[in-house]
Coordinates of C-alpha atoms in Angstrom, one line a residue:
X145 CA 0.0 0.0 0.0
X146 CA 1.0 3.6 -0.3
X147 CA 1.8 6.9 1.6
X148 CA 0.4 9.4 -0.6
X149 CA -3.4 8.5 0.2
X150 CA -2.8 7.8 4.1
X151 CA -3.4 3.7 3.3
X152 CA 0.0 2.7 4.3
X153 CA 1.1 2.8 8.2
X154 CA 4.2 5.5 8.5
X155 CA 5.8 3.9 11.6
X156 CA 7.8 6.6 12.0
X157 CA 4.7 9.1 13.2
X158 CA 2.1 8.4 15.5
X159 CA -1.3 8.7 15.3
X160 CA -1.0 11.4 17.6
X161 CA 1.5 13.7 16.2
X162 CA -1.3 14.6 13.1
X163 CA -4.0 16.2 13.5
X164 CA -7.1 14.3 11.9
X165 CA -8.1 17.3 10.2
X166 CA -4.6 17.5 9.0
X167 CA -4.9 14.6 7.1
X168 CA -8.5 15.1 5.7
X169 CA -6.8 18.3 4.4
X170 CA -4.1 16.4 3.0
X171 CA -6.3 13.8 1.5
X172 CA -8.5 16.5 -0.1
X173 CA -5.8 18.3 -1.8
X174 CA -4.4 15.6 -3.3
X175 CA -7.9 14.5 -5.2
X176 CA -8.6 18.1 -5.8
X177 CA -5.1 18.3 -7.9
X178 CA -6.2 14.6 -9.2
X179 CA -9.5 15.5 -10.2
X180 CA -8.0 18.9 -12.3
X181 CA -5.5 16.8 -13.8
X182 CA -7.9 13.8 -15.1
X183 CA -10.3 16.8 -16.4
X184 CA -6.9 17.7 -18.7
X185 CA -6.8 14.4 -19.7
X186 CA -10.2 13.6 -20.5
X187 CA -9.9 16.7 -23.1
X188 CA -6.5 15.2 -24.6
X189 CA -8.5 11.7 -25.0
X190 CA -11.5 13.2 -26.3
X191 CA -11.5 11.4 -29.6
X192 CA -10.8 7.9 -28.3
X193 CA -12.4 5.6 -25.8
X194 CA -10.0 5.5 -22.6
X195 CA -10.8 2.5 -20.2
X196 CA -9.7 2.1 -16.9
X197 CA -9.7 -1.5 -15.7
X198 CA -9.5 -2.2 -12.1
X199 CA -9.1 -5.5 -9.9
X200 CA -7.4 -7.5 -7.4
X201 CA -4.3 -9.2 -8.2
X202 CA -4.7 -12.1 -10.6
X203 CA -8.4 -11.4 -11.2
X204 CA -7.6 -12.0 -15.2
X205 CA -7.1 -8.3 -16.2
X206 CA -3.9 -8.8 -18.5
X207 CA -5.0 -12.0 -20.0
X208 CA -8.5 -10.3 -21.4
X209 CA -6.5 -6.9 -22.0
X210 CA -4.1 -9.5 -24.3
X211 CA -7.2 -11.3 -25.9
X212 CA -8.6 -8.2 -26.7
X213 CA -6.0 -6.3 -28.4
X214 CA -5.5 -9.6 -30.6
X215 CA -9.8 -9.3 -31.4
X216 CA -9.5 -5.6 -31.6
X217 CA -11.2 -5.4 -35.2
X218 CA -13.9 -7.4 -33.9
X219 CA -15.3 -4.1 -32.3
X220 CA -14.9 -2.4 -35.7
X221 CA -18.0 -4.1 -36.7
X222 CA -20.3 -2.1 -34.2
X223 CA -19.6 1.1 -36.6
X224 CA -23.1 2.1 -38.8
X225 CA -20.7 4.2 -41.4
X226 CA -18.9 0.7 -42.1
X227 CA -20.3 -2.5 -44.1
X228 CA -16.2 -4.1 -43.0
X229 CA -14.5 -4.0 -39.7
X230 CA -12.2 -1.1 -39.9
X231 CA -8.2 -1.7 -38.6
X232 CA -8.9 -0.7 -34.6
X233 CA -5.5 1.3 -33.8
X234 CA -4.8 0.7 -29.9
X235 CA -2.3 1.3 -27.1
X236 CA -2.6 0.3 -23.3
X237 CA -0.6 2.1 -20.5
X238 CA 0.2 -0.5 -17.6
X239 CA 0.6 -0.1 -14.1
X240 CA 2.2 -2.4 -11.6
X241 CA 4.3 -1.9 -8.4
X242 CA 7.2 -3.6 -10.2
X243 CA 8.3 -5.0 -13.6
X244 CA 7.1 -5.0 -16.8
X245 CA 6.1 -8.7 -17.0
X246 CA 2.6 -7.7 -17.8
X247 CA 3.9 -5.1 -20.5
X248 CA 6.0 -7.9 -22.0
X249 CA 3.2 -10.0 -22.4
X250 CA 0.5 -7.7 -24.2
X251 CA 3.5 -5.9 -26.4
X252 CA 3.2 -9.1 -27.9
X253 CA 0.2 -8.5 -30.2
X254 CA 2.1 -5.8 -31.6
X255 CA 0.6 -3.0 -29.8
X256 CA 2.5 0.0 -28.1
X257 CA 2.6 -0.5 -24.7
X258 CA 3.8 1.9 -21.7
X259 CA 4.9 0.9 -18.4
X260 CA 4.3 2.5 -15.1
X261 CA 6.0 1.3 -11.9
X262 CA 4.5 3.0 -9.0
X263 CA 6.8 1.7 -6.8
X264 CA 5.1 2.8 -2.9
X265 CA 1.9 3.8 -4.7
X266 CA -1.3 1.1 -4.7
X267 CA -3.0 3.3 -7.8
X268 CA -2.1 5.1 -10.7
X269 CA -3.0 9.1 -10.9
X270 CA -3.9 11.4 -13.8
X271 CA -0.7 12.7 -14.2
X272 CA 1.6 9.9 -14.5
X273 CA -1.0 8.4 -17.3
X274 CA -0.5 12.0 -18.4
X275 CA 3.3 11.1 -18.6
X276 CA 2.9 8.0 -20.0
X277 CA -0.3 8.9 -22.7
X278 CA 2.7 11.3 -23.8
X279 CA 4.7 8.0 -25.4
X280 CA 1.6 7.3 -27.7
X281 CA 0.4 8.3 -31.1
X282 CA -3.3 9.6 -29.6
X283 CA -4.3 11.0 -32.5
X284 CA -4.1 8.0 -34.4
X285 CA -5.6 5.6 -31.7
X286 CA -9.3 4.3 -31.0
X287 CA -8.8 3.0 -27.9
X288 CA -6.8 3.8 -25.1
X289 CA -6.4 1.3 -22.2
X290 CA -5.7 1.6 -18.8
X291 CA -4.6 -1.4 -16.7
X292 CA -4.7 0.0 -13.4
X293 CA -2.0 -1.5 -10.5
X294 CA -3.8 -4.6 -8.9
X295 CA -6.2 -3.3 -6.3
X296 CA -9.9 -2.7 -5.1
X297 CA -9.2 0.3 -2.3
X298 CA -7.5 3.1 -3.9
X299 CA -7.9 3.4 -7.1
X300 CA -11.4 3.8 -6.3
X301 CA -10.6 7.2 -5.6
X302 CA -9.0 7.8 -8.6
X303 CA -10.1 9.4 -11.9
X304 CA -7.6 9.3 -14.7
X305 CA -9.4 10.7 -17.4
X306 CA -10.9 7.5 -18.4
X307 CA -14.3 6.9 -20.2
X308 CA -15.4 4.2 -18.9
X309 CA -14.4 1.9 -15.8
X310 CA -14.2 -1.7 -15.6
X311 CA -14.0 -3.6 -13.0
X312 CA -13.2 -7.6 -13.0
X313 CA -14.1 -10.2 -10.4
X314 CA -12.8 -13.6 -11.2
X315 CA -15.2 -16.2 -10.0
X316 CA -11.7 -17.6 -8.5
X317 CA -12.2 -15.1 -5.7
X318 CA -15.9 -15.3 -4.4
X319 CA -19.2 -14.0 -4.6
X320 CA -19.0 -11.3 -1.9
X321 CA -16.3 -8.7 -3.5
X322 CA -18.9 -6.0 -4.4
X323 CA -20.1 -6.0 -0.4
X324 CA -16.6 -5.8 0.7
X325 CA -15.0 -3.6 -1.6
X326 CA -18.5 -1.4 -2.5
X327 CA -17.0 2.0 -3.4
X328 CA -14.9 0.6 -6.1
X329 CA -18.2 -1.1 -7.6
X330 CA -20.2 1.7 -7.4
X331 CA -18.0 3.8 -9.9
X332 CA -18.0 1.3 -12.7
X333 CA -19.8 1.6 -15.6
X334 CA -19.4 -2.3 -16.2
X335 CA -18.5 -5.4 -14.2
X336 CA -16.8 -8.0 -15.5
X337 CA -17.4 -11.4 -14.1
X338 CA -13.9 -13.2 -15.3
X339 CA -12.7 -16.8 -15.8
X340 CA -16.0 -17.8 -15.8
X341 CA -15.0 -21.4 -17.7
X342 CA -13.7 -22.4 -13.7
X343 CA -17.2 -21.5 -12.3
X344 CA -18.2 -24.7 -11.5
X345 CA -15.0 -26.3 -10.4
X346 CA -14.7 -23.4 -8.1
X347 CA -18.1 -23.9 -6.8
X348 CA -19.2 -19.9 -8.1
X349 CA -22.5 -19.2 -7.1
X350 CA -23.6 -16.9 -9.3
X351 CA -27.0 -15.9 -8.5
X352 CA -25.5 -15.0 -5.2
X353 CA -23.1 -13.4 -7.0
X354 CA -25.4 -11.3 -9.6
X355 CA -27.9 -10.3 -6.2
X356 CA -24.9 -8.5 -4.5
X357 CA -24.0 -6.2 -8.1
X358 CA -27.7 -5.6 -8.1
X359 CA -27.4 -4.2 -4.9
X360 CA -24.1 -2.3 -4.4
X361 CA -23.9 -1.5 -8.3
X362 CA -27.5 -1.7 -9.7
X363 CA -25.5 1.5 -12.5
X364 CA -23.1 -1.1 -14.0
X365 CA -23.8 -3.6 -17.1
X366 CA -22.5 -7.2 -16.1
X367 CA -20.7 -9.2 -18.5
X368 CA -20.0 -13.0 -18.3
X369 CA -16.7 -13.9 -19.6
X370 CA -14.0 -15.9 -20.3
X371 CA -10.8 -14.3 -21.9
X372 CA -9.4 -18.4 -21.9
X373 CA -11.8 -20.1 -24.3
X374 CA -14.1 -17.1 -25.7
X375 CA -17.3 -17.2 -24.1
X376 CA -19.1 -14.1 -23.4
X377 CA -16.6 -11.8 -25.0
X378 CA -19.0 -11.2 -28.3
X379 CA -21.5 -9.2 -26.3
X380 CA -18.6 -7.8 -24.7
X381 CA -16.9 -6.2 -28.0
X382 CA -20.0 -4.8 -29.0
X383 CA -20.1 -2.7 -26.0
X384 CA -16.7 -1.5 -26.3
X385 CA -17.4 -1.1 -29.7
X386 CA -20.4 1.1 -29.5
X387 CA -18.5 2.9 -27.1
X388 CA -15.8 3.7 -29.3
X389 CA -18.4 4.4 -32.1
X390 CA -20.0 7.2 -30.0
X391 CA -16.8 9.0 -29.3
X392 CA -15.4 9.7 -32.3
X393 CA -19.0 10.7 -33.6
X394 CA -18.9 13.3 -30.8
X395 CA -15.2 14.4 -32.4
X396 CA -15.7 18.2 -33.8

């Protein structure tokens, strides 16, 4: 976890050497100057779809982020002006405490990919995707994609500039996420139930599972999926597809 938003323990000063209001202070300034910056970026990707993806640690964000960028003209087929999928020009900005294993892996459909090691931090922020967005040809790309650093508490708090936010649960990890991790699930646009092929040697149970996203995010679209053998990931493309449709049709 990290300093910067107050979630990691600073052994070094007590509880009682900070004023509570001190650190509400702190904690406003910082998604004040957050907020500003994303509003900057959301003008710089105005003519592309930028997604955030969010999730715990091994939840399946990479391997779908990889499936898709090899499917990509799939979604090209969701644009009315076009009788043939169109070539779908991509890049992806990756975030990870450490390494670039993930980056390694997706560079390898031949997309431009940019790494960003946050080191102490749990989330990315505007302006490092700022930073990194910089390395990209934006005004030749569709879609942008965020993979967000492997977490369901921070980045929460986080706006990068993004269009939409996805957030994955694998069925690997329970039915209960969206009760104990609510705020997260109640800023996505869409959920993403992953790995979905292992539901039943897991023992998922999905109604269980669908009645808490009803509850805690009754604003997000659910999808299905598995980014392993395919299933669920046409309805999926037609989304993102749409999505990608609608902003360059709002491009003056």
């Amino acid at each position: 976890m990290c300093g910067t938003c107050r979630c990691q323990t600073d052994t070094s000063i007590s509880t009682s050497e900070i004023a509570a209001h001190q650190l509400l202070q702190l904690h406003q300034n910082l998604l004040t100057k957050n907020d500003r910056l994303a509003e900057h970026n959301r003008t710089l990707f105005r003519h592309l779809l930028a997604i955030n993806i969010l999730s715990s640690p091994g939840a399946g964000k990479t391997t779908l982020v990889q499936r898709l960028l090899r499917e990509r003209d799939l979604m090209a087929g969701a644009d009315p002006l076009h009788s043939h999928p169109i070539p779908l020009q991509a890049g992806v900005i990756v975030g990870d405490l450490a390494s670039d294993r993930d980056a390694q892996r997706l560079r390898q459909t031949g997309v431009p990919v940019v790494q960003i090691n946050s080191g102490e931090l749990c989330h990315l922020e505007a302006d490092t995707v700022a930073q990194a967005a910089q390395q990209l040809d934006l005004a030749n790309l569709h879609l942008l994609i965020i993979e967000n650093v492997g977490n369901l508490v921070c980045p929460a708090a986080f706006d990068l500039g993004e269009d939409l936010r996805l957030v994955l649960m694998s069925v690997t990890e329970g039915e209960d996420k969206p009760l104990k991790y609510p705020t997260l699930f109640k800023t996505a646009h869409a959920v993403i139930i992953s790995k979905i092929d292992l539901a039943d040697m897991v023992g998922f149970k999905r109604d269980e599972a669908l009645r808490h996203l009803h509850l805690i995010a009754p604003q997000a679209l659910i999808f299905e999926l598995s980014a392993t053998t395919g299933e669920g990931l046409a309805s999926f493309y037609a989304y993102l597809g749409q999505a990608i449709f609608q902003c360059r049709d709002k491009t003056p």
